[in-house]
Structures are given as C-alpha cells and as structure tokens.
Short mmCIF file of C-alpha atoms in Angstrom, two decimals:
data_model
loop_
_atom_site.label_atom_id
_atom_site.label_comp_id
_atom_site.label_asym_id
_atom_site.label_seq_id
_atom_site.Cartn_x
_atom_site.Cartn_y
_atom_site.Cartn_z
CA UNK A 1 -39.91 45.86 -1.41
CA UNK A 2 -40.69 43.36 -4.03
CA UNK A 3 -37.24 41.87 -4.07
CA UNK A 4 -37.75 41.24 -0.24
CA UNK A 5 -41.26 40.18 -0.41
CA UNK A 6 -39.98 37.51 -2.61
CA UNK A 7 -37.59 36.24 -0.34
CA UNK A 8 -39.66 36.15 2.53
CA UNK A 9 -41.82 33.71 0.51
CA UNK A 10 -39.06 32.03 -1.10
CA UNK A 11 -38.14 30.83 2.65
CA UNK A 12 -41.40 30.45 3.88
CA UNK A 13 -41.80 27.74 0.86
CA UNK A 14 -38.48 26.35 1.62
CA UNK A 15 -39.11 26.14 5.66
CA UNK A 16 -42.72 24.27 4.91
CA UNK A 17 -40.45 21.93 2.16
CA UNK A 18 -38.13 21.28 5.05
CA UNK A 19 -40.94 20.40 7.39
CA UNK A 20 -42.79 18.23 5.27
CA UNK A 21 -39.36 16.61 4.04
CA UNK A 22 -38.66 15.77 8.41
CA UNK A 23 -42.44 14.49 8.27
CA UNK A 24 -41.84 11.97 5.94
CA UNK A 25 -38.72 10.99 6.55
CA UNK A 26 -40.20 10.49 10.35
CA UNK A 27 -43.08 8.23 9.03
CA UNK A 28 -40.44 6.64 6.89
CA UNK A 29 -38.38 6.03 9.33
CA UNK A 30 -40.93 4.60 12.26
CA UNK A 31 -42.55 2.44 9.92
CA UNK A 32 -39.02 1.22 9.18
CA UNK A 33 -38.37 0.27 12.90
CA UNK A 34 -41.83 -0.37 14.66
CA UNK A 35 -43.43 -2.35 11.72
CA UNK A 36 -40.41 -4.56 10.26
CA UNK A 37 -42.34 -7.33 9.75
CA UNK A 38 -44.29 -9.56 7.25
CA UNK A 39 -48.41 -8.66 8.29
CA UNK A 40 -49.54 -12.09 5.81
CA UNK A 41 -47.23 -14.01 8.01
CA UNK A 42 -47.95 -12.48 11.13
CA UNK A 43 -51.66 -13.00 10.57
CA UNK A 44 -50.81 -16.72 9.74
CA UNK A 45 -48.64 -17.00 13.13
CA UNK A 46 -51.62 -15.27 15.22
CA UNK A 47 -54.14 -17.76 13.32
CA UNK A 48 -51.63 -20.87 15.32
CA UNK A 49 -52.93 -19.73 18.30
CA UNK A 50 -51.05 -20.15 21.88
CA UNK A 51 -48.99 -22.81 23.10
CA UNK A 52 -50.57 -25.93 24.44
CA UNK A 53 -51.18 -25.61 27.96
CA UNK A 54 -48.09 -27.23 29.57
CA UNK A 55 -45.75 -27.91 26.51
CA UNK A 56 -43.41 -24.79 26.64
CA UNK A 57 -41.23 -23.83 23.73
CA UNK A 58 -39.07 -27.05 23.42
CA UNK A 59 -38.37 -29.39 20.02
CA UNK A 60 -41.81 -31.08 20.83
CA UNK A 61 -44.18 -28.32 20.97
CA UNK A 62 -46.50 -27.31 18.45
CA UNK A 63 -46.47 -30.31 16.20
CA UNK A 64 -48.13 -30.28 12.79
CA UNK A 65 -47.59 -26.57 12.60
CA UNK A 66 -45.41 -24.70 9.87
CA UNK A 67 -42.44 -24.66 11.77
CA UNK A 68 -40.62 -22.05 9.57
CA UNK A 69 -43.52 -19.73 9.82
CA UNK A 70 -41.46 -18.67 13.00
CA UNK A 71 -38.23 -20.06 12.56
CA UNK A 72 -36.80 -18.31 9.97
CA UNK A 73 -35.39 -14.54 9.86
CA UNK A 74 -37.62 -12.36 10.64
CA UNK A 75 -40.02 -14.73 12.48
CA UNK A 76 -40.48 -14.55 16.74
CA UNK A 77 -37.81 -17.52 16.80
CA UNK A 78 -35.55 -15.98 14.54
CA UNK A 79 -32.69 -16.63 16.68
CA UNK A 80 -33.37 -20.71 15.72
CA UNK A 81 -33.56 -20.86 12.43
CA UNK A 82 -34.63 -24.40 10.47
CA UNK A 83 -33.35 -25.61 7.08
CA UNK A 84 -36.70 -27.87 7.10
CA UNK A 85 -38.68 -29.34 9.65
CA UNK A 86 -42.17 -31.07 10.14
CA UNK A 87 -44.13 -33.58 12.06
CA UNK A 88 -44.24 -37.16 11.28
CA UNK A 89 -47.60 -39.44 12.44
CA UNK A 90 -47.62 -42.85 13.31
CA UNK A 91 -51.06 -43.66 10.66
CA UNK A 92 -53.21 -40.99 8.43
CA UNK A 93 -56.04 -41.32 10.87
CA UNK A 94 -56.72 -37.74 12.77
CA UNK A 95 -55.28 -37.67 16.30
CA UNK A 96 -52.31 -40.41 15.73
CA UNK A 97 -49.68 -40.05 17.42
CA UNK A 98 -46.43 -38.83 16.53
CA UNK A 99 -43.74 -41.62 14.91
CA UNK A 100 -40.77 -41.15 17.25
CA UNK A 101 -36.99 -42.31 16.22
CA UNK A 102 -37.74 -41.97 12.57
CA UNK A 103 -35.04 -40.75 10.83
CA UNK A 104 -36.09 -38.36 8.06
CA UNK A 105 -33.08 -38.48 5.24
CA UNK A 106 -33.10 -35.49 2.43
CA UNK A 107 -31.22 -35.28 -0.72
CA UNK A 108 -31.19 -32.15 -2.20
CA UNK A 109 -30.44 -31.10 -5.94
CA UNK A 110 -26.94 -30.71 -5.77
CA UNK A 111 -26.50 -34.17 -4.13
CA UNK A 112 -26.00 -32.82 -1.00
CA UNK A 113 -28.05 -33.07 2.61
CA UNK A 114 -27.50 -31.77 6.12
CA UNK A 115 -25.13 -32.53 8.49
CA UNK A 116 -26.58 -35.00 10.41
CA UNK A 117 -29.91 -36.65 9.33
CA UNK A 118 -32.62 -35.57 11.93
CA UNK A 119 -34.38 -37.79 14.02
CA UNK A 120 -38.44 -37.36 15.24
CA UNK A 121 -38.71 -36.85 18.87
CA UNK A 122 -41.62 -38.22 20.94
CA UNK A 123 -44.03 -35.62 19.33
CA UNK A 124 -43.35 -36.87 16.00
CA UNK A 125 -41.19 -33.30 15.37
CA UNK A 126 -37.87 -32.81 13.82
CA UNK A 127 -35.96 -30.40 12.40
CA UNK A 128 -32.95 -29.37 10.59
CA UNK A 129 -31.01 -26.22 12.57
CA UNK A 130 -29.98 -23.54 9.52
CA UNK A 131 -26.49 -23.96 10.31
CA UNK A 132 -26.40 -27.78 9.75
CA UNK A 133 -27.86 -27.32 6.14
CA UNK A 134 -26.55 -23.70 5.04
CA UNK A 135 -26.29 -24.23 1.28
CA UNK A 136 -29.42 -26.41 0.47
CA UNK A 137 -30.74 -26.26 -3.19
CA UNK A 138 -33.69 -26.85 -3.91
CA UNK A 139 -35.53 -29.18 -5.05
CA UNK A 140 -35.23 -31.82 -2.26
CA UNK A 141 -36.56 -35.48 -2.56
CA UNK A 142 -37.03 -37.05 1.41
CA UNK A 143 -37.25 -40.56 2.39
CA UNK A 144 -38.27 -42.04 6.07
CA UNK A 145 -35.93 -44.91 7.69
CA UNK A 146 -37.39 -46.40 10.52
CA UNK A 147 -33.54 -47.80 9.97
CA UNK A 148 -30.95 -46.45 8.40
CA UNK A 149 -29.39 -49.64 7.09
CA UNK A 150 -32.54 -50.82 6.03
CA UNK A 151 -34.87 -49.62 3.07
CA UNK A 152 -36.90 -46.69 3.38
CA UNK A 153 -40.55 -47.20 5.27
CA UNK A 154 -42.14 -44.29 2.82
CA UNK A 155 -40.68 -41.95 0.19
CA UNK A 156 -42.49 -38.80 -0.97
CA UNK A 157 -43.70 -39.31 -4.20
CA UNK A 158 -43.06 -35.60 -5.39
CA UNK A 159 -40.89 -32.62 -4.68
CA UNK A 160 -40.21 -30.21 -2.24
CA UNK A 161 -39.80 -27.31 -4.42
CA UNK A 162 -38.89 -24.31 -2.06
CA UNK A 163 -41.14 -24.53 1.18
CA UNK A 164 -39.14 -25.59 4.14
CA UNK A 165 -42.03 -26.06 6.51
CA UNK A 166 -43.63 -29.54 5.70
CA UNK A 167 -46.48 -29.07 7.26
CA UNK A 168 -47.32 -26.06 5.39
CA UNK A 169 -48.74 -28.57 2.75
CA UNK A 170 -48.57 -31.58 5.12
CA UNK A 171 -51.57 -30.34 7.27
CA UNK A 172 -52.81 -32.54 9.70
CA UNK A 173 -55.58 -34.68 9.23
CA UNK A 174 -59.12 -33.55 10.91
CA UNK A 175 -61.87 -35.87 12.66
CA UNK A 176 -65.06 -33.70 11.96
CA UNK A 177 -63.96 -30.85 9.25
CA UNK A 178 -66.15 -27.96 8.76
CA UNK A 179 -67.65 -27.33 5.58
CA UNK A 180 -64.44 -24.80 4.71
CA UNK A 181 -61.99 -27.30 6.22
CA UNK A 182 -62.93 -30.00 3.68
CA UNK A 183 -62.60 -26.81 0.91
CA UNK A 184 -59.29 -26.35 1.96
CA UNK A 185 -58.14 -30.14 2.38
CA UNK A 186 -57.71 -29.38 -1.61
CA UNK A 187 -54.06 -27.83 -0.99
CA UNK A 188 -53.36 -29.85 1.27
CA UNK A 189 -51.30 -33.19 0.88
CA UNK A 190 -52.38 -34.86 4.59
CA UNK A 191 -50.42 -35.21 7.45
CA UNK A 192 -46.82 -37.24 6.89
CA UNK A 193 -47.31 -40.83 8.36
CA UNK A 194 -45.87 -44.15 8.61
CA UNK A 195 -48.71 -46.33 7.44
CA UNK A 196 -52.51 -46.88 6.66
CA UNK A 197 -55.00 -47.33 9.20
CA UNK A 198 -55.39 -47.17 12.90
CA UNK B 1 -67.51 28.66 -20.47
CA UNK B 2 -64.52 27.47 -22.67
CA UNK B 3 -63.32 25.57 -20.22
CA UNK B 4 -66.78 24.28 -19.65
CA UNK B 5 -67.38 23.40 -23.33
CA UNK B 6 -64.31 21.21 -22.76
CA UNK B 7 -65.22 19.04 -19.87
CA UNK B 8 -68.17 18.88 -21.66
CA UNK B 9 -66.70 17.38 -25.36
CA UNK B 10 -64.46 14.90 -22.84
CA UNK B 11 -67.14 13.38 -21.28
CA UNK B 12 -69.04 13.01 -24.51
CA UNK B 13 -66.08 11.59 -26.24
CA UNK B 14 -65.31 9.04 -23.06
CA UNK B 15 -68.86 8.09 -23.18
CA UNK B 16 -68.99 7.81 -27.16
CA UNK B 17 -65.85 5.75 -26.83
CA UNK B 18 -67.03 2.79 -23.58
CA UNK B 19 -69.33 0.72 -25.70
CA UNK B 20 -66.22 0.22 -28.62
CA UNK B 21 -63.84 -0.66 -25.72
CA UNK B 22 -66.31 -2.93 -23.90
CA UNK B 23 -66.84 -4.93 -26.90
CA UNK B 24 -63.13 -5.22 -27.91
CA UNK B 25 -62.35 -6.50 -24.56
CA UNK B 26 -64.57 -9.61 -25.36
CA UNK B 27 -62.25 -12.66 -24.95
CA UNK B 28 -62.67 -15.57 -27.61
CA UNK B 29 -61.01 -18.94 -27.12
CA UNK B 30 -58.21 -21.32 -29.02
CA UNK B 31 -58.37 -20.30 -32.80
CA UNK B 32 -60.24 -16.62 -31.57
CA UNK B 33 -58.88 -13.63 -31.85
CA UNK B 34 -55.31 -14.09 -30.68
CA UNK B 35 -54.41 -16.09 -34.21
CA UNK B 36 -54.07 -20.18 -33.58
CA UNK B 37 -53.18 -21.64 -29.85
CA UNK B 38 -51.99 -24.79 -29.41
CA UNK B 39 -55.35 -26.96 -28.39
CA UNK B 40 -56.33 -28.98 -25.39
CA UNK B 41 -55.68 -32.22 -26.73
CA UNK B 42 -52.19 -31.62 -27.68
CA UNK B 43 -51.74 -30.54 -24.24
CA UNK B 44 -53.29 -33.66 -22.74
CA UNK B 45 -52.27 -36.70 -24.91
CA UNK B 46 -48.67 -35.56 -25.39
CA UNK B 47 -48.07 -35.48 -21.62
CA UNK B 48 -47.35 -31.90 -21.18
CA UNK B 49 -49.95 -31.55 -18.53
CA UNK B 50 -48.52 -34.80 -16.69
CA UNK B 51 -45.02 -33.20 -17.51
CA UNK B 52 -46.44 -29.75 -15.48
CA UNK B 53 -48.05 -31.78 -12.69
CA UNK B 54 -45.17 -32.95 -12.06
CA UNK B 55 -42.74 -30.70 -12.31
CA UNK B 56 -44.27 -27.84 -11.74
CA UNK B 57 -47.74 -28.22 -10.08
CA UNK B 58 -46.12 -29.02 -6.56
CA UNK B 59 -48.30 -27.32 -3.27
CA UNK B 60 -45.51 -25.16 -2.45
CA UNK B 61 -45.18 -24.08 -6.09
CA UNK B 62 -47.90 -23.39 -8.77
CA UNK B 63 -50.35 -25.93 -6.91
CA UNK B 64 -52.17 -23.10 -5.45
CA UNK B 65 -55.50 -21.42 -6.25
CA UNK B 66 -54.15 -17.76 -6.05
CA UNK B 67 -51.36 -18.64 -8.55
CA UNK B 68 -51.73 -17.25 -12.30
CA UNK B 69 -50.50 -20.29 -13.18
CA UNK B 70 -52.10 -22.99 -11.41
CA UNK B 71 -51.51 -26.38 -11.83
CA UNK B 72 -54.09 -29.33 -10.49
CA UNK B 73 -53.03 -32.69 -10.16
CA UNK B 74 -52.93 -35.84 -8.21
CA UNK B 75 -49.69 -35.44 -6.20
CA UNK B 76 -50.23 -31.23 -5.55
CA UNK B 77 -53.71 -29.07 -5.64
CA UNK B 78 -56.73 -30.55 -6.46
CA UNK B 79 -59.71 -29.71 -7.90
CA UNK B 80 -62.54 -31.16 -5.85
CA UNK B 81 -62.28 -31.93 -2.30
CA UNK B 82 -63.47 -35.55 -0.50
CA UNK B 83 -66.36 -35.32 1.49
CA UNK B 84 -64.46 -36.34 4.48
CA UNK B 85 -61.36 -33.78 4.04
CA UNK B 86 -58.93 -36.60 4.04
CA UNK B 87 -56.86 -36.31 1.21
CA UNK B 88 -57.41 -37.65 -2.71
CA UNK B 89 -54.80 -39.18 -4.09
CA UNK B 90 -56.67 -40.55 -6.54
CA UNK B 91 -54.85 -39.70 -10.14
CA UNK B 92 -55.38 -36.68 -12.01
CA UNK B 93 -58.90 -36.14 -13.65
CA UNK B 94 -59.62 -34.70 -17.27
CA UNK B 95 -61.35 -31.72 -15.61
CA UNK B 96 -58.23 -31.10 -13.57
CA UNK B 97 -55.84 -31.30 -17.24
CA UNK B 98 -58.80 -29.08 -18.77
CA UNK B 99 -57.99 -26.62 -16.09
CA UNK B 100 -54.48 -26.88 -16.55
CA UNK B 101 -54.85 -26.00 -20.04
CA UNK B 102 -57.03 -23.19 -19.31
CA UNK B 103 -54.32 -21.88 -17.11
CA UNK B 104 -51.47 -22.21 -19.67
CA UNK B 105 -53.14 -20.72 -22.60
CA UNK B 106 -54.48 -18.02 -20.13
CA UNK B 107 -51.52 -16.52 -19.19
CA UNK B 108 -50.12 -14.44 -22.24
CA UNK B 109 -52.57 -15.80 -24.89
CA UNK B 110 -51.40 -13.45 -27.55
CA UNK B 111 -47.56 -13.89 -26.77
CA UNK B 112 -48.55 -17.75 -27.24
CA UNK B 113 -50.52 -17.58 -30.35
CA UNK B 114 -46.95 -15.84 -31.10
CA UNK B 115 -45.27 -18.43 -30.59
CA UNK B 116 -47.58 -21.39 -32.06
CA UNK B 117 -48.07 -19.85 -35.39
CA UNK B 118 -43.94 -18.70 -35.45
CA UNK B 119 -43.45 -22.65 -34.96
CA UNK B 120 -41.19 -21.25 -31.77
CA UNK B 121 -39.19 -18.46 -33.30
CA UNK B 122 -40.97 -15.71 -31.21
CA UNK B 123 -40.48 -16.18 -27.75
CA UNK B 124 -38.73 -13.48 -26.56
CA UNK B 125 -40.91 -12.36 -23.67
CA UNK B 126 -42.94 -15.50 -23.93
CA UNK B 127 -42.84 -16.02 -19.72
CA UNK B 128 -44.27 -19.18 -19.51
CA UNK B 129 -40.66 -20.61 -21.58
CA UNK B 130 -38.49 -17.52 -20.14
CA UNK B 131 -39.81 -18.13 -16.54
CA UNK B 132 -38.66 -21.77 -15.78
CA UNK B 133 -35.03 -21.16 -16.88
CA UNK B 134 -34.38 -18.40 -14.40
CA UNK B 135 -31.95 -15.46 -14.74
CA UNK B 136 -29.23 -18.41 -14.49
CA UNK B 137 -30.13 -19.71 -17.49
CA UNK B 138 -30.45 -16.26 -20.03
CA UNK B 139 -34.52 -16.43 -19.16
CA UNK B 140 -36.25 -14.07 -16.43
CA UNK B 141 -36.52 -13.91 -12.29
CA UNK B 142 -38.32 -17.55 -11.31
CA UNK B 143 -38.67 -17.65 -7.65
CA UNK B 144 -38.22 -21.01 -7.81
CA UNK B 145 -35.14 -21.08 -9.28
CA UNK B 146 -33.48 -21.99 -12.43
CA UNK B 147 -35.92 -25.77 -13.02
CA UNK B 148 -35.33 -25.95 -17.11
CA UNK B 149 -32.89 -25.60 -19.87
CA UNK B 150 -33.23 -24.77 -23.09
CA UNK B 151 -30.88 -27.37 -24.28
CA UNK B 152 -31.79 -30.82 -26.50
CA UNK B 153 -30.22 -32.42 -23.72
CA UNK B 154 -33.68 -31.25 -21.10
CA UNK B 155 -36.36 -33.28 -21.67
CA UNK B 156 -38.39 -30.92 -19.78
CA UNK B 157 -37.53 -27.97 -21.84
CA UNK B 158 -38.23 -30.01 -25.22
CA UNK B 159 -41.58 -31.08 -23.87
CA UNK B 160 -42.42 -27.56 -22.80
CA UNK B 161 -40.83 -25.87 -25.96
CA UNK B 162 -42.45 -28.37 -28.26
CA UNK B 163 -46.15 -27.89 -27.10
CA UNK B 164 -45.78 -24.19 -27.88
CA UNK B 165 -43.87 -24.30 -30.98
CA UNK B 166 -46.24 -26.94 -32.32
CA UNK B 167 -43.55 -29.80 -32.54
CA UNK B 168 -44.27 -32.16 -29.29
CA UNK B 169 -43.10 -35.54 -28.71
CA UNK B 170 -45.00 -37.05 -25.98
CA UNK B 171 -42.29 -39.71 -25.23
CA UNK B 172 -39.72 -36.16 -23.75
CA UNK B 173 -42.76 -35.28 -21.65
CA UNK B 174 -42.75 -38.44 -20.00
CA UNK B 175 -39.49 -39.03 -19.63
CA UNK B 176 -39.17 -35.62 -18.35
CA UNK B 177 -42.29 -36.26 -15.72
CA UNK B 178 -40.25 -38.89 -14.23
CA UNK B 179 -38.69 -38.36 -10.87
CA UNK B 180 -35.72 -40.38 -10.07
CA UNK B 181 -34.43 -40.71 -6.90
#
C-alpha cells in the first residue's frame, strides 16, 4: 500500500511538473512571438506621432525625425533599412526649409563611404539604403557639397560615433520651446543647416 | 520558542549592525578614503578633459545625462541650456570640465586610486582604460567599438593612461583631441 501510495504521488508531482513546465514554456514562447520588439523604441516611435496629413510614406516624409528609429531591423520599416540618414535645413532659424540637391559626403574610419553619395530631396531628407553602405565603421566624419567639385559649404566639427539617425542629436530647432524643451535643447546639437540667419 | 529566540537575536544583530554600515558608506573625495586620486587640475590643464570631449563626449556616445560616464562639452552635451533652446556652442566651461572630472573619478574610485598610487601598474579591471580598447584590443566589451590602443604610438591612450598613472603630458592630449579630416 505504501509502495503504491508513493507512486501515485510520485506522478501526481511529476504531472503538475509537466504542467507547469507547458505553462512556461507557453508564456515563453508568446512573449517570444507577440512582443518581439524594443518597448524604449516603440515608445520613442509612438512619441513621432502620425504622418503629416497628405505626405504619405515617401523619401520626403517625416523630416527632422530619427529616421533609423524605424528603419532599421526590427523597426515598422524594417524592410528599408538606412546606413545613415537625416534632414538638412536651408538656415538654423525654426521652420526653414529643407536644403535640396545638397550632397551629403561621409568618410568613415576605414576610409571607406557608400556607394553613391546621397543627395537631399526637396524636404531637405536623404538617406543612405543599408545595402549601399553594408560594412561602415564607425566613426564617420561628414561634409556638405552644395558641389561636388567645389569645397565643402559646412563640415561637422565632431564625430559620428555609432548613431546612424542624425537627427537623433540633430533635433530641429523650435520657435517658442516649453520650459522642458529648452531643458532638453542640452543634448541636442540643432538642426543640420547650410548657413546663419534667415 | 527556539526558533523565536532566533528571529529575535537576527533582528537585534541587523539592527545593532545599520548604524556601522551607514557610516562606512560615507563617501570622501580626492585624497579620502580610497588612498590618492589623480586631482582636478591635472585633469583640466593637461587636456585630458578636452582630450574626452572630444573623443569621447560625442551626443550619441557618453554625451548623455543617463550615462555613468558623462562627458559635457562644447561640441556634445551641455551643461546649461540657452534661454531660447537654440543651441550653445559656445566652448566648454570650467563647471562643465569640473563635471567631467567628477564623472571620471566617480566611476571605480578605488580601482583608480589603484592605479594612481601603482603609478599605472594596476589596471587590470580598471574599466575606464580596459573599456576604450574593446575586446579587439585585449581590453573589455565597448559598445562603441575598439576607439584606443595601448600602444606609444596612440596619443589618445598615452593621454588617458598618463592622467591615471600620474605621468601626463598635456602636449599627447592635444594632439590626440585633434580631429583630422
């Protein structure tokens, strides 16, 4: 009696083990498939807001935003990944409007640069497709020609050390900040631009 | 009740025991408690902040608030805002290099004093040298890569090396705070 007592209760244990082993492995498992994402990032996406009424997803919509924040694996645009891409104003005054036909030449630590050096579109935006720039190495030093065979109009002072969205430190510039805008104008380097002034 | 008498001892002994550990974890500065730290004028007038600023202090790298490491300067974070939100690209204030040196001598203060008083023979978990030479380069994981190395030919790594092994020359932490195209 004792001897089959015993292993009734040894397989009771092991039938709850096996039960609780399936539940885990289930939550394991869902939270694997339904929540394979980045919740920081997706917070910062949702914080972009919507799409500008009228400008659909094309190379000229959202400009000034991190590009890569969705470009980039795992982001809603995964399937066009950037190397590197930003916005480009025509002055550091708030609301300017985008430079267009600047090209935007980078030179990365190894020497090397992507296949062909972007050029801004109308909104100021360009980019650099992942395939065109596969084995960048960071850091990168970035120049803007207004003409390639001339001299450069502006060249970053510092480094881009590993962040391929430049507007993620290149925010654009505000007319009337809040109080916790101005804060947060302390990490930020100002919009890219071609020159001073209006 | 045995078991009672026990809780009972624990709880005396835990309580007889906070004040001691309070006061030991008391944090004293420079020449403190940690032995002898490399001070903030070193740091300053030998260029190893303007080296860091640089080099390191970038807004997609250690110019950012959350970092333990955080570097202010004029080309990355900075410390005080404009009133209009546009940026400052004024140069980089003594309060910012004070805060730089906080930060530094902050981050493993004992594994530092270490290294000061050892004139640079103990650094073999020292992070802030192991750190910037990357896996690639016999130090530990830097996200940003491999960015010194611990060779006579770096002038980065001399300037670095130098502040903490109390042997800086101010003329390898400029020359290593220049970025050439």
């Amino acid at each position: 009696m004792r001897s089959s007592r015993h292993h009734g209760s040894t397989r009771r244990r092991g039938a709850a083990a096996l039960l609780f082993a399936c539940a885990a492995l289930s939550v394991v498992v869902g939270s694997t498939l339904g929540g394979c994402t980045d919740p920081v990032r997706d917070a910062e996406i949702e914080a972009l807001g919507p799409e500008e009424p009228g400008v659909p997803p094309n190379p000229e919509h959202r400009p000034g935003q991190p590009c890569l924040h969705c470009h980039s694996q795992g982001g809603p645009a995964s399937n066009k990944p950037f190397a590197i891409a930003g916005t480009v104003y025509e002055t550091d005054q708030p609301g300017s409007n985008g430079a267009d036909g600047i090209f935007v030449q980078f030179v990365d630590s190894a020497g090397g640069g992507p296949r062909e050096i972007p050029q801004t579109g109308p909104s100021g935006n360009f980019y650099v497709p992942l395939q065109d720039w596969p084995d960048l190495k960071y850091p990168v030093r970035v120049g803007l020609y207004e003409d390639l065979n001339g001299p450069p109009t502006v060249i970053m002072k510092s480094l881009i050390n590993r962040e391929g969205s430049c507007n993620f430190c290149h925010r654009p510039n505000l007319a009337d900040p809040t109080d916790e805008e101005i804060d947060d104008s302390r990490s930020s380097a100002g919009q890219i631009f071609l020159r001073s002034g209006s | 009740m045995r078991t009672r008498a026990r809780r009972l001892f624990v709880v005396a002994l835990a309580l007889a025991f906070a004040p001691a550990a309070a006061a030991s974890c008391s944090l004293r500065t420079e020449s403190g408690e940690f032995g002898d730290l490399p001070d903030r004028a070193s740091f300053v007038d030998n260029n190893v902040s303007l080296f860091m600023e640089v080099r390191c202090g970038g807004l997609d790298c250690h110019g950012q608030v959350g970092r333990p490491l955080r570097i202010y300067g004029q080309t990355g974070l900075r410390l005080k805002a404009r009133d209009d939100g546009l940026r400052d690209n004024s140069p980089t204030t003594d309060e910012e290099r004070t805060e730089n040196y906080r930060s530094v001598v902050g981050l493993e203060p004992e594994a530092l004093s270490e290294c000061f008083e050892s004139k640079g023979e103990k650094i073999a978990t020292f992070q802030l040298l192991k750190k910037p030479l990357g896996i690639e380069n016999d130090g530990i994981r830097h996200k940003g890569g491999p960015v010194l190395r611990p060779t006579q030919s770096d002038p980065g790594w001399q300037c670095l090396y130098g502040w903490v092994s109390d042997n800086v020359d101010a003329a390898e932490c400029e020359r290593a705070s220049k970025i050439t195209p």
